């Protein structure tokens, strides 16, 4: 049984990936520092799969702790989720973002180099494309200057991995996520935003449940059919499954290059107003919202061309926007 290290395995996407890995028979060991996750998620994962993953509370910025972990565990592959992810916060605290997101990546790659551990999956983001010139966005679209330190950590991260693969004979895949939403079918794991949510869906569900007075729709003067910005919202379970297939590809040595990148989205763009309408339909709740100014740094539209992942990873998103929104709503009601 292959043993996979999942860093950030108690977080939103990480916890769903742990479940899908266990479902496919992988042995999972989690590293998480609990800075943006809860220890209870470990029990929730266990209650979904019936298998308690091995868990280590480690801050990956502490090199000695990382070394000790690898001294005591033999690992066949790493899926690296652990990172800070708030765009706005990264503008306020760039050095924290570089230290955490880049530092932990470098330490992991050093251990891989020194111990000849192969097979690395990296959480990247469609943010690397900025406002792409052509839609849908393929992996060949040019990388645009990062809009935030957070986005820059994803761009630099990809470069560090690519250079390390070349220099140290490692194999890696970067998955460029579009907008992950939703919760597991069991409604036992989901997104747990700290404080006031910055992302659309948690703000929508918190407004519907009465925690927030109203949703601000950031701009209705974009050059889109209804004037609101367009994104590609992907169900987190579909996204999690892409990680399992990417890891399988590396373990079976089916990759064509030592560093590959894949878009992970649905291929369909939805506007903010379409999301609001779909949410109202599935939840049966009218949503209190108002149109306000555009949010600084937001792009007009982004959605994925997923041909590469469809053909090469044999992965395709299966769940609809409505299914994803309904699961987010059930998850919110359960909190
Ligand atoms: N939006 C609102 N009101 C809100 C929150 C969001 O109208 O309260 C709008 C945004 O303006 C945007 C859309 O909803 O048009 C989606 O916004 P999110 O914040 O949910 O997602 P983003 O596309 O802005 O950001 C996401 C990830 C980032 C990543 C980025 C890459 O959260 O980590 O995609 O483009 F960097």
CSV table of C-alpha atoms and ligand atoms in Angstrom, one decimal:
chain,number,residue,atom,x,y,z
A,1,UNK,CA,0.0,0.0,0.0
A,2,UNK,CA,1.5,3.3,-1.0
A,3,UNK,CA,2.0,5.9,1.7
A,4,UNK,CA,1.0,9.4,0.8
A,5,UNK,CA,1.9,12.5,2.9
A,6,UNK,CA,-0.8,15.1,2.7
A,7,UNK,CA,0.3,18.5,4.1
A,8,UNK,CA,-2.6,20.7,5.1
A,9,UNK,CA,-4.7,17.5,5.2
A,10,UNK,CA,-7.2,18.9,7.7
A,11,UNK,CA,-7.9,22.0,5.6
A,12,UNK,CA,-10.8,22.4,3.1
A,13,UNK,CA,-9.3,20.8,0.0
A,14,UNK,CA,-6.8,18.7,1.9
A,15,UNK,CA,-9.5,16.9,4.0
A,16,UNK,CA,-11.5,16.0,0.9
A,17,UNK,CA,-8.3,14.7,-0.8
A,18,UNK,CA,-7.5,12.5,2.2
A,19,UNK,CA,-11.0,10.9,2.0
A,20,UNK,CA,-10.6,10.2,-1.8
A,21,UNK,CA,-7.1,8.8,-1.3
A,22,UNK,CA,-8.3,6.5,1.5
A,23,UNK,CA,-11.2,5.5,-0.7
A,24,UNK,CA,-8.7,4.4,-3.3
A,25,UNK,CA,-6.7,2.3,-0.9
A,26,UNK,CA,-3.8,4.7,-0.2
A,27,UNK,CA,-2.3,4.9,3.3
A,28,UNK,CA,-2.4,8.6,4.3
A,29,UNK,CA,-0.3,10.5,6.8
A,30,UNK,CA,-1.3,14.1,7.5
A,31,UNK,CA,0.8,17.0,8.5
A,32,UNK,CA,-1.1,20.1,9.6
A,33,UNK,CA,-0.3,22.9,12.0
A,34,UNK,CA,-3.9,23.7,12.7
A,35,UNK,CA,-3.4,27.4,11.9
A,36,UNK,CA,-6.5,27.4,9.7
A,37,UNK,CA,-8.1,24.0,10.4
A,38,UNK,CA,-9.6,22.1,13.3
A,39,UNK,CA,-8.5,18.9,14.9
A,40,UNK,CA,-12.1,17.6,14.9
A,41,UNK,CA,-11.7,17.2,11.1
A,42,UNK,CA,-9.6,14.1,11.8
A,43,UNK,CA,-12.6,12.4,13.4
A,44,UNK,CA,-14.9,13.5,10.6
A,45,UNK,CA,-12.5,12.0,8.0
A,46,UNK,CA,-12.4,8.8,10.1
A,47,UNK,CA,-16.2,8.6,10.4
A,48,UNK,CA,-16.5,9.0,6.6
A,49,UNK,CA,-13.9,6.4,5.6
A,50,UNK,CA,-13.7,4.2,8.7
A,51,UNK,CA,-9.9,4.7,8.7
A,52,UNK,CA,-8.1,7.1,11.0
A,53,UNK,CA,-5.3,8.7,9.1
A,54,UNK,CA,-1.9,9.1,10.9
A,55,UNK,CA,-1.7,12.7,12.0
A,56,UNK,CA,1.3,14.9,13.0
A,57,UNK,CA,0.9,18.5,14.1
A,58,UNK,CA,3.9,20.1,12.5
A,59,UNK,CA,4.7,23.6,11.4
A,60,UNK,CA,6.5,23.1,8.1
A,61,UNK,CA,8.5,26.3,8.6
A,62,UNK,CA,10.4,24.5,11.4
A,63,UNK,CA,13.0,22.6,9.5
A,64,UNK,CA,14.1,20.4,12.3
A,65,UNK,CA,10.5,19.1,12.8
A,66,UNK,CA,10.3,18.4,9.1
A,67,UNK,CA,13.5,16.5,9.2
A,68,UNK,CA,12.4,14.5,12.2
A,69,UNK,CA,9.2,13.6,10.5
A,70,UNK,CA,11.0,12.2,7.5
A,71,UNK,CA,13.5,10.4,9.7
A,72,UNK,CA,10.5,8.5,11.2
A,73,UNK,CA,8.2,8.0,8.2
A,74,UNK,CA,8.9,6.4,4.8
A,75,UNK,CA,6.8,8.2,2.2
A,76,UNK,CA,6.0,7.3,-1.4
A,77,UNK,CA,4.5,10.6,-2.5
A,78,UNK,CA,3.5,14.1,-1.2
A,79,UNK,CA,0.5,16.2,-1.8
A,80,UNK,CA,1.3,19.7,-0.6
A,81,UNK,CA,-1.7,21.7,0.4
A,82,UNK,CA,-0.4,23.5,3.5
A,83,UNK,CA,-0.2,27.2,2.7
A,84,UNK,CA,-1.7,30.6,3.5
A,85,UNK,CA,-4.4,31.4,1.0
A,86,UNK,CA,-6.0,34.8,1.6
A,87,UNK,CA,-5.3,37.2,-1.2
A,88,UNK,CA,-6.1,40.4,0.7
A,89,UNK,CA,-4.2,39.3,3.8
A,90,UNK,CA,-1.1,38.5,1.7
A,91,UNK,CA,-1.0,42.2,0.6
A,92,UNK,CA,-0.8,43.2,4.3
A,93,UNK,CA,1.6,40.4,5.3
A,94,UNK,CA,3.8,39.6,2.3
A,95,UNK,CA,6.7,38.3,4.3
A,96,UNK,CA,4.5,35.9,6.3
A,97,UNK,CA,3.2,34.5,3.0
A,98,UNK,CA,6.7,34.1,1.5
A,99,UNK,CA,8.1,32.5,4.6
A,100,UNK,CA,5.2,30.1,5.0
A,101,UNK,CA,4.3,29.2,1.4
A,102,UNK,CA,7.8,29.2,0.0
A,103,UNK,CA,9.7,28.1,3.1
A,104,UNK,CA,7.7,25.0,3.7
A,105,UNK,CA,7.9,24.1,0.0
A,106,UNK,CA,11.7,24.4,0.0
A,107,UNK,CA,12.0,22.3,3.1
A,108,UNK,CA,9.8,19.5,1.7
A,109,UNK,CA,11.8,19.5,-1.6
A,110,UNK,CA,15.1,19.4,0.3
A,111,UNK,CA,13.9,16.3,2.1
A,112,UNK,CA,12.7,14.7,-1.2
A,113,UNK,CA,16.1,15.4,-2.7
A,114,UNK,CA,18.1,14.1,0.2
A,115,UNK,CA,16.0,11.0,0.8
A,116,UNK,CA,15.2,10.2,-2.9
A,117,UNK,CA,11.5,10.6,-2.3
A,118,UNK,CA,9.7,11.1,-5.6
A,119,UNK,CA,6.2,12.2,-6.6
A,120,UNK,CA,5.0,15.6,-5.6
A,121,UNK,CA,1.6,17.3,-6.2
A,122,UNK,CA,1.4,21.0,-5.7
A,123,UNK,CA,-1.7,23.1,-5.1
A,124,UNK,CA,-1.4,25.8,-7.6
A,125,UNK,CA,-4.1,28.3,-8.8
A,126,UNK,CA,-5.6,29.8,-11.9
A,127,UNK,CA,-4.4,33.1,-10.4
A,128,UNK,CA,-1.2,32.5,-12.3
A,129,UNK,CA,-3.0,33.4,-15.5
A,130,UNK,CA,-4.3,36.7,-14.3
A,131,UNK,CA,-6.9,38.1,-16.8
A,132,UNK,CA,-6.1,35.7,-19.6
A,133,UNK,CA,-6.4,37.0,-23.1
A,134,UNK,CA,-8.3,34.0,-24.3
A,135,UNK,CA,-11.2,32.0,-22.7
A,136,UNK,CA,-11.4,29.2,-21.8
A,137,UNK,CA,-7.9,29.2,-20.4
A,138,UNK,CA,-5.5,26.4,-21.5
A,139,UNK,CA,-2.3,25.5,-19.7
A,140,UNK,CA,-0.4,27.1,-22.5
A,141,UNK,CA,-1.8,30.6,-21.6
A,142,UNK,CA,1.0,32.9,-20.6
A,143,UNK,CA,1.7,33.5,-16.9
A,144,UNK,CA,0.8,37.1,-16.0
A,145,UNK,CA,2.5,39.2,-13.3
A,146,UNK,CA,1.0,38.2,-10.0
A,147,UNK,CA,-1.7,40.5,-8.5
A,148,UNK,CA,-0.8,39.7,-4.9
A,149,UNK,CA,1.9,38.1,-2.8
A,150,UNK,CA,-0.3,35.1,-2.5
A,151,UNK,CA,-0.5,34.7,-6.2
A,152,UNK,CA,3.2,35.2,-6.5
A,153,UNK,CA,3.9,32.4,-4.0
A,154,UNK,CA,2.0,30.1,-6.5
A,155,UNK,CA,4.0,31.3,-9.5
A,156,UNK,CA,7.3,31.1,-7.6
A,157,UNK,CA,6.3,27.8,-6.1
A,158,UNK,CA,5.8,26.3,-9.6
A,159,UNK,CA,9.2,27.6,-10.7
A,160,UNK,CA,11.0,26.2,-7.7
A,161,UNK,CA,9.4,22.8,-8.3
A,162,UNK,CA,10.2,22.8,-12.0
A,163,UNK,CA,13.9,23.7,-11.3
A,164,UNK,CA,14.1,21.1,-8.5
A,165,UNK,CA,12.7,18.4,-10.8
A,166,UNK,CA,15.3,19.2,-13.4
A,167,UNK,CA,18.2,19.4,-10.9
A,168,UNK,CA,17.3,16.5,-8.6
A,169,UNK,CA,15.5,14.1,-10.9
A,170,UNK,CA,12.1,14.5,-9.1
A,171,UNK,CA,8.7,14.2,-10.7
A,172,UNK,CA,5.9,16.7,-9.9
A,173,UNK,CA,2.5,17.9,-11.0
A,174,UNK,CA,1.0,21.3,-10.3
A,175,UNK,CA,-2.8,21.4,-10.3
A,176,UNK,CA,-4.1,24.9,-11.1
A,177,UNK,CA,-7.4,25.1,-9.3
A,178,UNK,CA,-10.2,27.4,-10.4
A,179,UNK,CA,-12.7,28.2,-7.7
A,180,UNK,CA,-13.2,25.3,-5.3
A,181,UNK,CA,-16.6,25.2,-3.5
A,182,UNK,CA,-19.0,22.7,-1.9
A,183,UNK,CA,-18.7,20.1,0.8
A,184,UNK,CA,-18.5,16.3,1.0
A,185,UNK,CA,-21.8,14.4,0.3
A,186,UNK,CA,-21.8,13.2,3.9
A,187,UNK,CA,-21.7,16.9,5.1
A,188,UNK,CA,-19.1,15.9,7.6
A,189,UNK,CA,-16.3,17.9,6.1
A,190,UNK,CA,-16.5,21.3,4.3
A,191,UNK,CA,-15.0,24.8,4.3
A,192,UNK,CA,-14.4,26.5,7.6
A,193,UNK,CA,-13.5,30.1,6.9
A,194,UNK,CA,-11.9,32.0,9.7
A,195,UNK,CA,-13.6,35.3,10.4
A,196,UNK,CA,-15.4,37.2,7.7
A,197,UNK,CA,-15.3,35.2,4.5
A,198,UNK,CA,-13.5,36.8,1.5
A,199,UNK,CA,-14.8,34.2,-1.0
A,200,UNK,CA,-18.2,34.3,-2.6
A,201,UNK,CA,-19.8,31.0,-1.6
A,202,UNK,CA,-19.1,31.2,2.2
A,203,UNK,CA,-20.4,34.8,2.2
A,204,UNK,CA,-23.5,33.7,0.3
A,205,UNK,CA,-24.3,30.8,2.8
A,206,UNK,CA,-23.5,33.0,5.8
A,207,UNK,CA,-25.8,35.7,4.5
A,208,UNK,CA,-28.6,33.1,3.8
A,209,UNK,CA,-28.3,31.7,7.4
A,210,UNK,CA,-28.4,35.2,8.9
A,211,UNK,CA,-24.8,35.6,10.1
A,212,UNK,CA,-24.2,38.4,7.6
A,213,UNK,CA,-26.7,41.1,6.8
A,214,UNK,CA,-26.2,41.2,3.1
A,215,UNK,CA,-23.9,40.1,0.3
A,216,UNK,CA,-22.0,42.7,-1.6
A,217,UNK,CA,-21.8,41.9,-5.3
A,218,UNK,CA,-18.5,43.4,-6.4
A,219,UNK,CA,-19.4,45.2,-9.6
A,220,UNK,CA,-22.1,44.9,-12.2
A,221,UNK,CA,-20.3,46.8,-14.9
A,222,UNK,CA,-18.0,44.1,-16.2
A,223,UNK,CA,-18.0,43.3,-19.9
A,224,UNK,CA,-20.0,40.1,-19.3
A,225,UNK,CA,-23.6,39.3,-20.3
A,226,UNK,CA,-25.1,40.4,-16.9
A,227,UNK,CA,-22.3,42.7,-15.9
A,228,UNK,CA,-21.0,40.6,-13.0
A,229,UNK,CA,-17.7,38.7,-13.0
A,230,UNK,CA,-17.4,35.2,-14.2
A,231,UNK,CA,-15.5,32.3,-12.5
A,232,UNK,CA,-15.3,28.5,-12.8
A,233,UNK,CA,-16.7,27.0,-9.6
A,234,UNK,CA,-15.6,23.4,-9.1
A,235,UNK,CA,-16.9,21.0,-6.5
A,236,UNK,CA,-14.2,20.2,-4.0
A,237,UNK,CA,-14.9,16.4,-4.3
A,238,UNK,CA,-14.2,16.6,-8.0
A,239,UNK,CA,-11.1,18.6,-7.3
A,240,UNK,CA,-9.9,16.1,-4.6
A,241,UNK,CA,-10.3,13.2,-7.1
A,242,UNK,CA,-8.0,15.0,-9.6
A,243,UNK,CA,-5.2,14.8,-6.9
A,244,UNK,CA,-5.6,11.1,-6.6
A,245,UNK,CA,-5.4,10.6,-10.3
A,246,UNK,CA,-2.4,13.0,-10.5
A,247,UNK,CA,-0.6,11.0,-7.8
A,248,UNK,CA,-1.5,7.7,-9.6
A,249,UNK,CA,0.1,9.1,-12.8
A,250,UNK,CA,3.3,9.8,-11.0
A,251,UNK,CA,3.4,6.6,-9.0
A,252,UNK,CA,2.9,4.6,-12.2
A,253,UNK,CA,5.5,6.8,-14.0
A,254,UNK,CA,3.1,7.7,-16.7
A,255,UNK,CA,4.0,11.4,-16.8
A,256,UNK,CA,5.5,12.7,-20.0
A,257,UNK,CA,7.6,15.4,-18.4
A,258,UNK,CA,9.2,15.6,-14.9
A,259,UNK,CA,7.0,18.7,-14.2
A,260,UNK,CA,3.5,18.9,-15.6
A,261,UNK,CA,0.7,21.4,-15.0
A,262,UNK,CA,-3.1,20.8,-15.3
A,263,UNK,CA,-6.0,23.1,-15.0
A,264,UNK,CA,-8.7,21.8,-12.7
A,265,UNK,CA,-12.1,23.4,-13.3
A,266,UNK,CA,-15.4,22.5,-14.7
A,267,UNK,CA,-14.9,24.3,-18.0
A,268,UNK,CA,-18.0,26.4,-17.4
A,269,UNK,CA,-18.0,30.0,-16.3
A,270,UNK,CA,-20.8,31.3,-14.0
A,271,UNK,CA,-21.4,35.0,-13.2
A,272,UNK,CA,-21.9,36.2,-9.6
A,273,UNK,CA,-25.6,36.8,-10.5
A,274,UNK,CA,-25.9,33.2,-11.9
A,275,UNK,CA,-24.4,31.9,-8.7
A,276,UNK,CA,-26.9,33.9,-6.6
A,277,UNK,CA,-29.9,32.7,-8.7
A,278,UNK,CA,-28.7,29.1,-8.5
A,279,UNK,CA,-28.2,29.4,-4.8
A,280,UNK,CA,-31.7,30.8,-4.3
A,281,UNK,CA,-33.2,28.0,-6.3
A,282,UNK,CA,-31.5,25.1,-4.5
A,283,UNK,CA,-31.8,26.6,-1.0
A,284,UNK,CA,-35.3,28.1,-1.5
A,285,UNK,CA,-34.0,31.1,0.3
A,286,UNK,CA,-34.0,34.6,-1.2
A,287,UNK,CA,-30.6,36.2,-0.7
A,288,UNK,CA,-30.2,39.7,0.5
A,289,UNK,CA,-27.6,41.4,-1.7
A,290,UNK,CA,-26.6,44.8,-3.1
A,291,UNK,CA,-24.4,45.8,-6.0
A,292,UNK,CA,-21.3,47.7,-4.9
A,293,UNK,CA,-18.0,48.9,-6.5
A,294,UNK,CA,-15.7,46.4,-8.1
A,295,UNK,CA,-13.2,44.8,-5.7
A,296,UNK,CA,-9.6,45.8,-6.3
A,297,UNK,CA,-7.6,43.2,-8.1
A,298,UNK,CA,-10.5,41.2,-9.4
A,299,UNK,CA,-10.5,40.0,-13.0
A,300,UNK,CA,-13.5,40.0,-15.4
A,301,UNK,CA,-13.6,36.3,-16.2
A,302,UNK,CA,-11.8,33.0,-15.8
A,303,UNK,CA,-12.8,29.5,-16.7
A,304,UNK,CA,-10.8,26.5,-17.6
A,305,UNK,CA,-10.1,24.5,-20.7
A,306,UNK,CA,-9.9,21.1,-19.1
A,307,UNK,CA,-9.1,19.1,-22.2
A,308,UNK,CA,-5.6,18.2,-20.9
A,309,UNK,CA,-6.8,16.9,-17.6
A,310,UNK,CA,-9.8,15.1,-19.3
A,311,UNK,CA,-7.5,13.3,-21.8
A,312,UNK,CA,-4.3,12.8,-19.9
A,313,UNK,CA,-5.5,12.4,-16.3
A,314,UNK,CA,-8.7,10.8,-17.4
A,315,UNK,CA,-10.4,13.2,-15.0
A,316,UNK,CA,-13.6,15.2,-15.5
A,317,UNK,CA,-15.7,17.2,-13.1
A,318,UNK,CA,-18.9,15.4,-12.5
A,319,UNK,CA,-20.9,17.6,-10.1
A,320,UNK,CA,-23.0,20.6,-11.2
A,321,UNK,CA,-23.0,24.1,-9.8
A,322,UNK,CA,-26.4,23.4,-8.2
A,323,UNK,CA,-25.1,20.2,-6.5
A,324,UNK,CA,-22.1,22.1,-5.2
A,325,UNK,CA,-24.1,25.0,-3.9
A,326,UNK,CA,-26.6,22.7,-2.2
A,327,UNK,CA,-23.8,20.9,-0.4
A,328,UNK,CA,-22.3,24.2,0.7
A,329,UNK,CA,-25.8,25.2,2.0
A,330,UNK,CA,-26.3,22.0,3.9
A,331,UNK,CA,-22.8,22.4,5.4
A,332,UNK,CA,-23.6,25.9,6.5
A,333,UNK,CA,-26.8,24.8,8.1
A,334,UNK,CA,-24.9,22.1,10.0
A,335,UNK,CA,-22.4,24.6,11.5
B,1,LIG,N1,-17.5,38.2,-4.9
B,1,LIG,C1,-18.6,39.1,-4.6
B,1,LIG,N2,-18.9,39.3,-3.2
B,1,LIG,C2,-18.2,38.7,-2.2
B,1,LIG,C3,-17.1,37.8,-2.6
B,1,LIG,C4,-16.8,37.6,-3.9
B,1,LIG,O1,-19.2,39.7,-5.4
B,1,LIG,O2,-18.5,38.9,-1.1
B,1,LIG,C5,-17.2,38.0,-6.3
B,1,LIG,C6,-15.8,38.4,-6.7
B,1,LIG,O3,-15.7,39.8,-7.0
B,1,LIG,C7,-15.5,37.4,-7.8
B,1,LIG,C8,-16.3,36.2,-7.5
B,1,LIG,O4,-17.3,36.6,-6.5
B,1,LIG,O5,-16.0,38.0,-9.0
B,1,LIG,C9,-15.5,35.1,-6.8
B,1,LIG,O6,-14.8,35.7,-5.8
B,1,LIG,P1,-13.9,34.8,-4.8
B,1,LIG,O7,-13.3,35.7,-3.8
B,1,LIG,O8,-14.8,33.7,-4.2
B,1,LIG,O9,-12.9,34.1,-5.7
B,1,LIG,P2,-11.7,34.8,-6.6
B,1,LIG,O10,-12.0,34.3,-8.0
B,1,LIG,O11,-11.6,36.2,-6.4
B,1,LIG,O12,-10.4,34.1,-5.9
B,1,LIG,C10,-10.2,32.8,-6.1
B,1,LIG,C11,-9.4,32.2,-4.9
B,1,LIG,C12,-8.0,32.8,-4.8
B,1,LIG,C13,-7.3,32.7,-6.1
B,1,LIG,C14,-8.2,33.3,-7.2
B,1,LIG,C15,-7.6,33.1,-8.6
B,1,LIG,O13,-10.1,32.5,-3.7
B,1,LIG,O14,-7.3,32.0,-3.9
B,1,LIG,O15,-9.4,32.6,-7.3
B,1,LIG,O16,-8.2,33.8,-9.5
B,1,LIG,F1,-6.2,33.4,-6.1
